[in-house]
mmCIF file of C-alpha atoms and ligand atoms in Angstrom:
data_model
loop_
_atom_site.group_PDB
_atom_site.id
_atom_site.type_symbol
_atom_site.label_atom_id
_atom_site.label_comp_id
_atom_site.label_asym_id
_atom_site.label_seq_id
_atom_site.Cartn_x
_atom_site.Cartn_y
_atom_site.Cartn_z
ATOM 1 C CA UNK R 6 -11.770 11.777 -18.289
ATOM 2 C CA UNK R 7 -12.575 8.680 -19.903
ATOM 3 C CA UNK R 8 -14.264 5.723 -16.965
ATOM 4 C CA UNK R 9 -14.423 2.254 -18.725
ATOM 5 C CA UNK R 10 -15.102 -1.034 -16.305
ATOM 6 C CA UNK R 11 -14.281 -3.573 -19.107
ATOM 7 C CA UNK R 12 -10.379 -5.140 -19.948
ATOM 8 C CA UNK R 13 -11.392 -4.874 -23.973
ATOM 9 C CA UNK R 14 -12.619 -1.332 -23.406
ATOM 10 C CA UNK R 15 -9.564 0.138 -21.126
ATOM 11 C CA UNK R 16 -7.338 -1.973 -24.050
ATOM 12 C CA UNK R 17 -9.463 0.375 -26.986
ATOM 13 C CA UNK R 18 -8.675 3.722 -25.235
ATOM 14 C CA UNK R 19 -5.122 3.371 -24.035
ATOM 15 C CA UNK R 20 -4.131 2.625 -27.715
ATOM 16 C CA UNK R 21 -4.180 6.449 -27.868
ATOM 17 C CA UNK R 22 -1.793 6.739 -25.669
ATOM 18 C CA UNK R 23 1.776 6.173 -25.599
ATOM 19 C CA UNK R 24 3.508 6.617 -22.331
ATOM 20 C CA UNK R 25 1.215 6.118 -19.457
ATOM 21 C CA UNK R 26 1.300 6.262 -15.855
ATOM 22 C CA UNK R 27 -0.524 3.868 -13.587
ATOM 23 C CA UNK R 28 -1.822 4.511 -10.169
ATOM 24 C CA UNK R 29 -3.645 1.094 -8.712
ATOM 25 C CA UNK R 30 -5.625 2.084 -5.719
ATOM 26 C CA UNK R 31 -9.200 0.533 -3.975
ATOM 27 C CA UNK R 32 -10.243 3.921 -4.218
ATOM 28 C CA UNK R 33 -11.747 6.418 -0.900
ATOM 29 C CA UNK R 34 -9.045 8.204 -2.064
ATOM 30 C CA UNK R 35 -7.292 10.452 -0.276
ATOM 31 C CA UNK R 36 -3.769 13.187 -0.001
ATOM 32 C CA UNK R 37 -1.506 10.128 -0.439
ATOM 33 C CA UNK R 38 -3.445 9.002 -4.198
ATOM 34 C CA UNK R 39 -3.395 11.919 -5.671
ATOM 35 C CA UNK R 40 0.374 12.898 -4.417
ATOM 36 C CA UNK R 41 0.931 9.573 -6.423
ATOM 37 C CA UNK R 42 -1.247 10.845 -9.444
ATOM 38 C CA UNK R 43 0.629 14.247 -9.956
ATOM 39 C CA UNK R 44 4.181 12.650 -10.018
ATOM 40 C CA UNK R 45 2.595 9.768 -12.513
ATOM 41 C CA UNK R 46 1.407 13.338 -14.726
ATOM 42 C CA UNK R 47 4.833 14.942 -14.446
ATOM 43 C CA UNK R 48 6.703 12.119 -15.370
ATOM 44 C CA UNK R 49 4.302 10.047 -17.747
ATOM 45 C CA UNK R 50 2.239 12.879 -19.022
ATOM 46 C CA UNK R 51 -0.934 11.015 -19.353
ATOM 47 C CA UNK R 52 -2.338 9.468 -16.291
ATOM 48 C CA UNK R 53 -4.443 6.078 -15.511
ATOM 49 C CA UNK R 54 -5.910 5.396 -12.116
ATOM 50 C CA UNK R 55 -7.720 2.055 -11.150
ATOM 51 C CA UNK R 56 -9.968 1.688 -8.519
ATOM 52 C CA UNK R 57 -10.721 -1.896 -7.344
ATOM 53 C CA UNK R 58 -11.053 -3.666 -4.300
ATOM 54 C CA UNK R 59 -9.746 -6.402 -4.722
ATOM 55 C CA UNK R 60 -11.512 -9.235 -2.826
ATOM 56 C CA UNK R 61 -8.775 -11.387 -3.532
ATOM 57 C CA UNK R 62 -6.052 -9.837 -1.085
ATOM 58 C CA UNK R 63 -8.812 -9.682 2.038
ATOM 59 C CA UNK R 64 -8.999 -12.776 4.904
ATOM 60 C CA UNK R 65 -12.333 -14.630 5.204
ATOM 61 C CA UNK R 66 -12.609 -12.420 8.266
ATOM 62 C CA UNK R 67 -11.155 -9.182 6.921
ATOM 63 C CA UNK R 68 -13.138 -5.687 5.980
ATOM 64 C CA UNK R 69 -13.628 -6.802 2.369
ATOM 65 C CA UNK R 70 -17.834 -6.147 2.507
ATOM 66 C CA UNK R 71 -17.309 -2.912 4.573
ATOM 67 C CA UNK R 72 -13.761 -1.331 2.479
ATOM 68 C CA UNK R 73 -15.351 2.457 2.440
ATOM 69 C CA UNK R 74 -16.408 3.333 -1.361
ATOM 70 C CA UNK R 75 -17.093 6.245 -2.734
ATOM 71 C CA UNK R 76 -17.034 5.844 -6.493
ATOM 72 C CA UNK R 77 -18.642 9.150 -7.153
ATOM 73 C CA UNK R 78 -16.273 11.404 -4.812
ATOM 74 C CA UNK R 79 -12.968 9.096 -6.077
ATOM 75 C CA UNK R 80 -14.126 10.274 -10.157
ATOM 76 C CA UNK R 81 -14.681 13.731 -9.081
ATOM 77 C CA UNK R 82 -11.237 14.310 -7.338
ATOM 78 C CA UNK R 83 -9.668 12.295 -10.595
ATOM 79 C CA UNK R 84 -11.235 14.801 -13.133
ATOM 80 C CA UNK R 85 -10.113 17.627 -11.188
ATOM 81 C CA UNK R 86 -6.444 16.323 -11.184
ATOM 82 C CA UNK R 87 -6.882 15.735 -14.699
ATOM 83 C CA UNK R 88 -6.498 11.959 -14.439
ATOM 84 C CA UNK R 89 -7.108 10.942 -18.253
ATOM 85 C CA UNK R 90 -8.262 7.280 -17.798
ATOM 86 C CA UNK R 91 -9.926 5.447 -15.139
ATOM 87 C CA UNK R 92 -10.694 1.775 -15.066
ATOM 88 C CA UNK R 93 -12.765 0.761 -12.341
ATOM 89 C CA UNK R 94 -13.930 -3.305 -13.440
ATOM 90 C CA UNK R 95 -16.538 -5.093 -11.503
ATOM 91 C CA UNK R 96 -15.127 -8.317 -9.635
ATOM 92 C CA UNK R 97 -16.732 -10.682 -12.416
ATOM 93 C CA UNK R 98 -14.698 -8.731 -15.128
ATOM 94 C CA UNK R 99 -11.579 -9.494 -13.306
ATOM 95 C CA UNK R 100 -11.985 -12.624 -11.937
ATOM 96 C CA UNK R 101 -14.596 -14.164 -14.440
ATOM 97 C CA UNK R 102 -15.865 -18.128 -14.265
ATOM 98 C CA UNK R 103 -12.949 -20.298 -14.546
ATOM 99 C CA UNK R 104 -10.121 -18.085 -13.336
ATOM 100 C CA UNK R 105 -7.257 -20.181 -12.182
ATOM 101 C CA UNK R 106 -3.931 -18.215 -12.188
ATOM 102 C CA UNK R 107 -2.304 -16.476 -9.082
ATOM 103 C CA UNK R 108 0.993 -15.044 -8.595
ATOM 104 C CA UNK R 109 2.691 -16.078 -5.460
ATOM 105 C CA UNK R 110 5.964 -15.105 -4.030
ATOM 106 C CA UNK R 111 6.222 -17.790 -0.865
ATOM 107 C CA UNK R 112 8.991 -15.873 0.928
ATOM 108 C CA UNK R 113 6.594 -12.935 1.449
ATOM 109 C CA UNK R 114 3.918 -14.764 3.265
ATOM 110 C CA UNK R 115 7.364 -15.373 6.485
ATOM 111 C CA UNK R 116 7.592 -12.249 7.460
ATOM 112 C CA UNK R 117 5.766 -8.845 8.635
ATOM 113 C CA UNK R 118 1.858 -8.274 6.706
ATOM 114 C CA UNK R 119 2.224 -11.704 4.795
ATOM 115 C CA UNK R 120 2.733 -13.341 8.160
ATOM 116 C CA UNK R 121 -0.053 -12.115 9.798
ATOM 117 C CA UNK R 122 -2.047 -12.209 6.917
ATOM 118 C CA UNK R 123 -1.751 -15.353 4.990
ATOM 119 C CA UNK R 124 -1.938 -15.411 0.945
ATOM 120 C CA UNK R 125 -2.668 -11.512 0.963
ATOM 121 C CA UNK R 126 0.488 -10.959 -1.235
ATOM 122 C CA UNK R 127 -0.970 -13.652 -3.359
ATOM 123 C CA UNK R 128 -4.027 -11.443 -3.891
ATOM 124 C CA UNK R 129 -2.033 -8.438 -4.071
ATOM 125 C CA UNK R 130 1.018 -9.563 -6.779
ATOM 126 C CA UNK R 131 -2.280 -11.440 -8.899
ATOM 127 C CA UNK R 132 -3.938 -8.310 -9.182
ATOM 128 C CA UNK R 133 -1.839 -6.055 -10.059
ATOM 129 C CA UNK R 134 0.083 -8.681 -12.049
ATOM 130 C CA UNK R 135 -2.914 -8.195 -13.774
ATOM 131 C CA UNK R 136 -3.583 -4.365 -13.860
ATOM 132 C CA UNK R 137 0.031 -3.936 -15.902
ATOM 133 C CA UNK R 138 -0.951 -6.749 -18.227
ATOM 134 C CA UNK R 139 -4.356 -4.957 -18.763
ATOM 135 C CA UNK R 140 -2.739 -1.052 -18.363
ATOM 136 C CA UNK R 141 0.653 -1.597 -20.087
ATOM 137 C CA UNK R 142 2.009 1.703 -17.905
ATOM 138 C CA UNK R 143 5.483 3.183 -18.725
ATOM 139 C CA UNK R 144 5.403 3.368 -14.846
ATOM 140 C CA UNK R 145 3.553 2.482 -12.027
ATOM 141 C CA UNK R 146 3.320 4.509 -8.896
ATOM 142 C CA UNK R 147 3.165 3.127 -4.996
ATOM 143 C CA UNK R 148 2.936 4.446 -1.986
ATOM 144 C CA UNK R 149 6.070 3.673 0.869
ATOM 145 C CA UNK R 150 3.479 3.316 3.336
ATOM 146 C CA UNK R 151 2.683 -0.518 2.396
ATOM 147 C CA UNK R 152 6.557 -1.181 2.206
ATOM 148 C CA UNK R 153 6.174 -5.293 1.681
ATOM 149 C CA UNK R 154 3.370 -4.559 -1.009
ATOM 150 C CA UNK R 155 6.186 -2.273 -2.822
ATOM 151 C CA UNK R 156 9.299 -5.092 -2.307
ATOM 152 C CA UNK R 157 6.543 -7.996 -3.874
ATOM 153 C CA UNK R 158 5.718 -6.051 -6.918
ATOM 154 C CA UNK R 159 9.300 -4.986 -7.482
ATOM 155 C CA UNK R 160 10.433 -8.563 -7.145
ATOM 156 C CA UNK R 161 7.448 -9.632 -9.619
ATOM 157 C CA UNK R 162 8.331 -7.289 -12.054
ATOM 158 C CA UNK R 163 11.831 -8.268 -11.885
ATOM 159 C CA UNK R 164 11.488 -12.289 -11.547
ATOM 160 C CA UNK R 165 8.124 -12.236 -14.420
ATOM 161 C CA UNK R 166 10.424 -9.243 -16.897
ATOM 162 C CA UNK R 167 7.593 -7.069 -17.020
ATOM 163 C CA UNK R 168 8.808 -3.666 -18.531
ATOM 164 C CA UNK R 169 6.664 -1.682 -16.266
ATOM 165 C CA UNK R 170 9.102 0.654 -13.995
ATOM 166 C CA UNK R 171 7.819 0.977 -10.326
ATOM 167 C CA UNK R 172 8.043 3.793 -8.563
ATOM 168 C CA UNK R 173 7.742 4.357 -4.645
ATOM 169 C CA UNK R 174 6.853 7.394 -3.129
ATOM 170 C CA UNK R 175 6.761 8.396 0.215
ATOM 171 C CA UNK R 176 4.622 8.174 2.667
ATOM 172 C CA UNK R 177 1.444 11.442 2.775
ATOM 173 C CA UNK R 178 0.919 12.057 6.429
ATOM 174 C CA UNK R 179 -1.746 14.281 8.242
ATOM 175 C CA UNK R 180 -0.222 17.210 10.181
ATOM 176 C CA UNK R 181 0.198 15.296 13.491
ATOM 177 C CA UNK R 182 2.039 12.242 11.515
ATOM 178 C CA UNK R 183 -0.360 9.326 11.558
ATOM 179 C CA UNK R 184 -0.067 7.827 7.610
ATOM 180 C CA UNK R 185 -2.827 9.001 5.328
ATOM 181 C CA UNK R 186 -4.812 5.627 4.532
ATOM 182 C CA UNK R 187 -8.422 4.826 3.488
ATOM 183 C CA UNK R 188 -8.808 2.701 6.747
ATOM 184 C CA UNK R 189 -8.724 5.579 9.136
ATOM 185 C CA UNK R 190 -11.798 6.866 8.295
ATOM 186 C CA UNK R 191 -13.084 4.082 10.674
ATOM 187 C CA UNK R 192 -11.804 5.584 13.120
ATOM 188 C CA UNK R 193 -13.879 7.013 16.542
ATOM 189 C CA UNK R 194 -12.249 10.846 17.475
ATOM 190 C CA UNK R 195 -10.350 8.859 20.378
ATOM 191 C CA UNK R 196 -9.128 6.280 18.658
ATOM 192 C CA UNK R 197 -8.098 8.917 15.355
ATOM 193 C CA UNK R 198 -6.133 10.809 18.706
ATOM 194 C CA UNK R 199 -4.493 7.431 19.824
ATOM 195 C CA UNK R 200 -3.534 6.531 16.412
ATOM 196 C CA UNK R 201 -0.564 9.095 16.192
ATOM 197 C CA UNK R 202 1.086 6.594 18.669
ATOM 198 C CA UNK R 203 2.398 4.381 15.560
ATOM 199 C CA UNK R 204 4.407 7.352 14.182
ATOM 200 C CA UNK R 205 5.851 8.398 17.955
ATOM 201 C CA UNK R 206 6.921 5.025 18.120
ATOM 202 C CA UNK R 207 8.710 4.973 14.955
ATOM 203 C CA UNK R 208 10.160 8.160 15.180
ATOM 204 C CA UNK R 209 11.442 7.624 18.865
ATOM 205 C CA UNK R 210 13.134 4.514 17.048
ATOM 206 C CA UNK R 211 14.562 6.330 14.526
ATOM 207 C CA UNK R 212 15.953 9.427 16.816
ATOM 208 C CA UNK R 213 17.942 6.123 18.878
ATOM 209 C CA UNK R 214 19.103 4.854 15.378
ATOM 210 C CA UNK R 215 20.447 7.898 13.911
ATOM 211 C CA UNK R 216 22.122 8.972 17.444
ATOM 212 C CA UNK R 217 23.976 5.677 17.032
ATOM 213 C CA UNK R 218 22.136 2.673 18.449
ATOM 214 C CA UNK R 219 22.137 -0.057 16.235
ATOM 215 C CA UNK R 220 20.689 -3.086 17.968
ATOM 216 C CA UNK R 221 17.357 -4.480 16.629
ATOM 217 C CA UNK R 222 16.456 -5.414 20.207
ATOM 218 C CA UNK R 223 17.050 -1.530 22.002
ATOM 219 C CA UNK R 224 14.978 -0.415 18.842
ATOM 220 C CA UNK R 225 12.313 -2.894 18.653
ATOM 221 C CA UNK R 226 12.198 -2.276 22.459
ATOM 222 C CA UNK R 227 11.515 1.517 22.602
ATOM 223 C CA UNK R 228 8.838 1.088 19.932
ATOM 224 C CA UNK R 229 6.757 -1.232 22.496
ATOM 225 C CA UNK R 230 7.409 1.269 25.218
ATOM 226 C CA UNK R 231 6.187 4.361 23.794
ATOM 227 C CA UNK R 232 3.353 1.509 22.291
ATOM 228 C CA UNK R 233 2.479 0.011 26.344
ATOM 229 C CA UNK R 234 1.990 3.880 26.700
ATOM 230 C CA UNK R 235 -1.567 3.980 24.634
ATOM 231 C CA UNK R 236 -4.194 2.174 26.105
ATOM 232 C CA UNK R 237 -5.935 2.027 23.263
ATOM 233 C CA UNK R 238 -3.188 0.673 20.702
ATOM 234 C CA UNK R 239 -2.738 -3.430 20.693
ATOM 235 C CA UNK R 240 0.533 -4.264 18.857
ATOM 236 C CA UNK R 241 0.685 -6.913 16.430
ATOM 237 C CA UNK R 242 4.473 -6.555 15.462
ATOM 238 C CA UNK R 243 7.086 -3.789 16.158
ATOM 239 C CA UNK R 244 9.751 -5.008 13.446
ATOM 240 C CA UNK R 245 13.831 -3.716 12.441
ATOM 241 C CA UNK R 246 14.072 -5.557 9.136
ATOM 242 C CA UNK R 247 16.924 -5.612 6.443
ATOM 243 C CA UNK R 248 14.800 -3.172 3.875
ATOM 244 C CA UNK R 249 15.408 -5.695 0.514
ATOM 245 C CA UNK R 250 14.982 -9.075 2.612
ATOM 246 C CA UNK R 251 12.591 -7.772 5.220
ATOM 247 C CA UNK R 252 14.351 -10.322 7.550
ATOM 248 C CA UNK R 253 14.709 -8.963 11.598
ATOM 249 C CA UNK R 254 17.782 -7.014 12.064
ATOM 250 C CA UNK R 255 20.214 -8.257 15.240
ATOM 251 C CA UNK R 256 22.228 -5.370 14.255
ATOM 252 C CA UNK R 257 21.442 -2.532 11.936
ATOM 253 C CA UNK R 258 24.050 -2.656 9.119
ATOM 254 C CA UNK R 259 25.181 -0.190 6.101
ATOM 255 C CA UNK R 260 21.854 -1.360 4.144
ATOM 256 C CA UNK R 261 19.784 0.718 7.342
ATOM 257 C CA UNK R 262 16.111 -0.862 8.503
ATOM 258 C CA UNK R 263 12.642 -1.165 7.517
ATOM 259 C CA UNK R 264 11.386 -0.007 10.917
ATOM 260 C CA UNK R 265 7.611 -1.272 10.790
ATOM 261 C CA UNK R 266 4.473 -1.461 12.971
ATOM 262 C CA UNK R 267 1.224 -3.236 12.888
ATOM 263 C CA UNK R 268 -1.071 -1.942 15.932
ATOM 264 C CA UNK R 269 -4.699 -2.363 16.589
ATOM 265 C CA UNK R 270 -6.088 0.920 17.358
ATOM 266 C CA UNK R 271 -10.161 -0.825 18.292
ATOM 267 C CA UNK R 272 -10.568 -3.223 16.130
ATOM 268 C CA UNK R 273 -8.536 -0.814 13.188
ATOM 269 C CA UNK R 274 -5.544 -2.435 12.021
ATOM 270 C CA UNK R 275 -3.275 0.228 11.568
ATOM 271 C CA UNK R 276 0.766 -0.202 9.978
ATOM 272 C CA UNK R 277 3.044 2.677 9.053
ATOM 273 C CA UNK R 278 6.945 2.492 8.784
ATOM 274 C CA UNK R 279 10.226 4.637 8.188
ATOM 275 C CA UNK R 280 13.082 3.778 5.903
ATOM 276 C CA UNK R 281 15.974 4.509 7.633
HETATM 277 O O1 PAF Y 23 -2.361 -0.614 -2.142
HETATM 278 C C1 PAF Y 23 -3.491 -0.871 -2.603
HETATM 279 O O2 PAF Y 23 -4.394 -0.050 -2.606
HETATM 280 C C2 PAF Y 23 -3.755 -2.259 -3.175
HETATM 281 O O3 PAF Y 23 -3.071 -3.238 -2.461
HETATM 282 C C3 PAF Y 23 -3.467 -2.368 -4.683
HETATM 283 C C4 PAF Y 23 -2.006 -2.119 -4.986
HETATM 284 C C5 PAF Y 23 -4.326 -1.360 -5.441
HETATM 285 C C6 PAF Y 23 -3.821 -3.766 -5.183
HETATM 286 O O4 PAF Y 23 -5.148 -4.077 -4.953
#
């Protein structure tokens, strides 16, 4: 497994490669990467992974400084999947003196994660605007779980022509549901119990939507009741979206829902969702 941190060195040792598969991830990897990484083998053959966080996508007040890291445990659980390249750049060798370019898609910042969290998809689409530029993938492989992220970069890739497919996977979840994700592990052992509320909320949801109830409102609504029923969970958003426009649902239509959450389990900001 080869580990290079610079653009000019990843460009040197991809040239022996023809089709590639990309995983982007800000590494403390877990189930849900390297799900990602063995489809990106089987399809692609050869695998890249990156692993940066990216402080471009984090808030002034967000978890940028404290993101876990583990660099060493991420490149051992590569090289035993077999990952073949790994780029893992300092900040300064993305974002050197006299960067000036971002990528912004202003109808993402309305609605759902860019709402609450202003110019994130900015930081998110430059980036990895930037990693297929840089990685030149066949493919690149995202997880379901951060549903806007995956609409943005498909909309990038198809508004910019970038030849890069993206693929979406689902969601990895631990035995009792709540979504695998790098951020639990800040989680006390009460609020890691609490946390399966998100998924009973959107599965209640979905058991009224596939019995045949298809106003946003009754669906939104149960979601905040089995919610209220978790002292330790403080919703941010319990959402029925149109799945391409992300826009609230009145009525679920032939197109299903994005059924999403955003809940504050402490001061963890949790989100999960089901396509339905
Ligand atoms: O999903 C993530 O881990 C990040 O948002 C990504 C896609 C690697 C960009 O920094």
């Amino acid at each position: 497994m080869n580990v290079i941190t610079t653009v000019d060195g990843f460009r040197h040792a991809r040239a022996s490669f023809d089709q590639i598969g990309l995983v982007p991830t800000m590494g403390y990897l877990h189930a849900g990467h390297l799900s990602l990484v063995r489809q990106a083998r089987q399809e692609c053959g050869a695998v890249a992974v990156s692993i940066f966080v990216n402080p471009t996508q984090f808030a002034p007040h967000e978890d940028f400084t404290r993101y876990p890291r583990d660099l060493e445990r991420d490149l051992q659980m590569l090289a035993d999947e077999g990952v073949d390249l790994v780029f893992t750049p300092e900040v300064s060798e993305m974002y050197p003196g006299g960067f000036g370019t971002a990528v912004v898609l202003p109808a993402a910042d309305e609605v759902l994660e860019g709402a609450a969290r202003p110019d994130h998809f900015r930081g998110v689409a430059t980036v990895v605007c930037k990693l297929l530029n840089i990685v030149q993938p066949t493919k690149a492989y995202f997880g379901q779980k951060d549903a806007q992220q995956t609409v943005v970069v498909c909309q990038m890739v198809r508004d910019l022509n970038m030849l890069t497919q993206i693929v979406i996977a689902p969601t990895v979840r631990e035995a009792d549901g709540l979504a695998m994700s790098s951020r639990n592990s800040y989680l006390t052992p009460e609020q890691r119990a609490a946390a399966t509320v998100l998924y009973r909320a959107l599965t209640a949801a979905r058991e009224l939507l596939t019995s045949g109830e298809r106003r946003g409102d009754v669906l939104r609504q149960i979601m905040a009741e089995v919610l209220a029923r978790e002292p330790l969970a403080r919703p941010e958003y319990a959402s029925v979206a149109d799945p391409l426009t992300l826009r609230e649902l009145t009525e679920v239509g032939p197109r299903g829902a994005l059924i999403s959450l955003a809940v504050r389990v402490g001061a963890v900001r949790l989100i999960d969702n089901l396509l339905v």
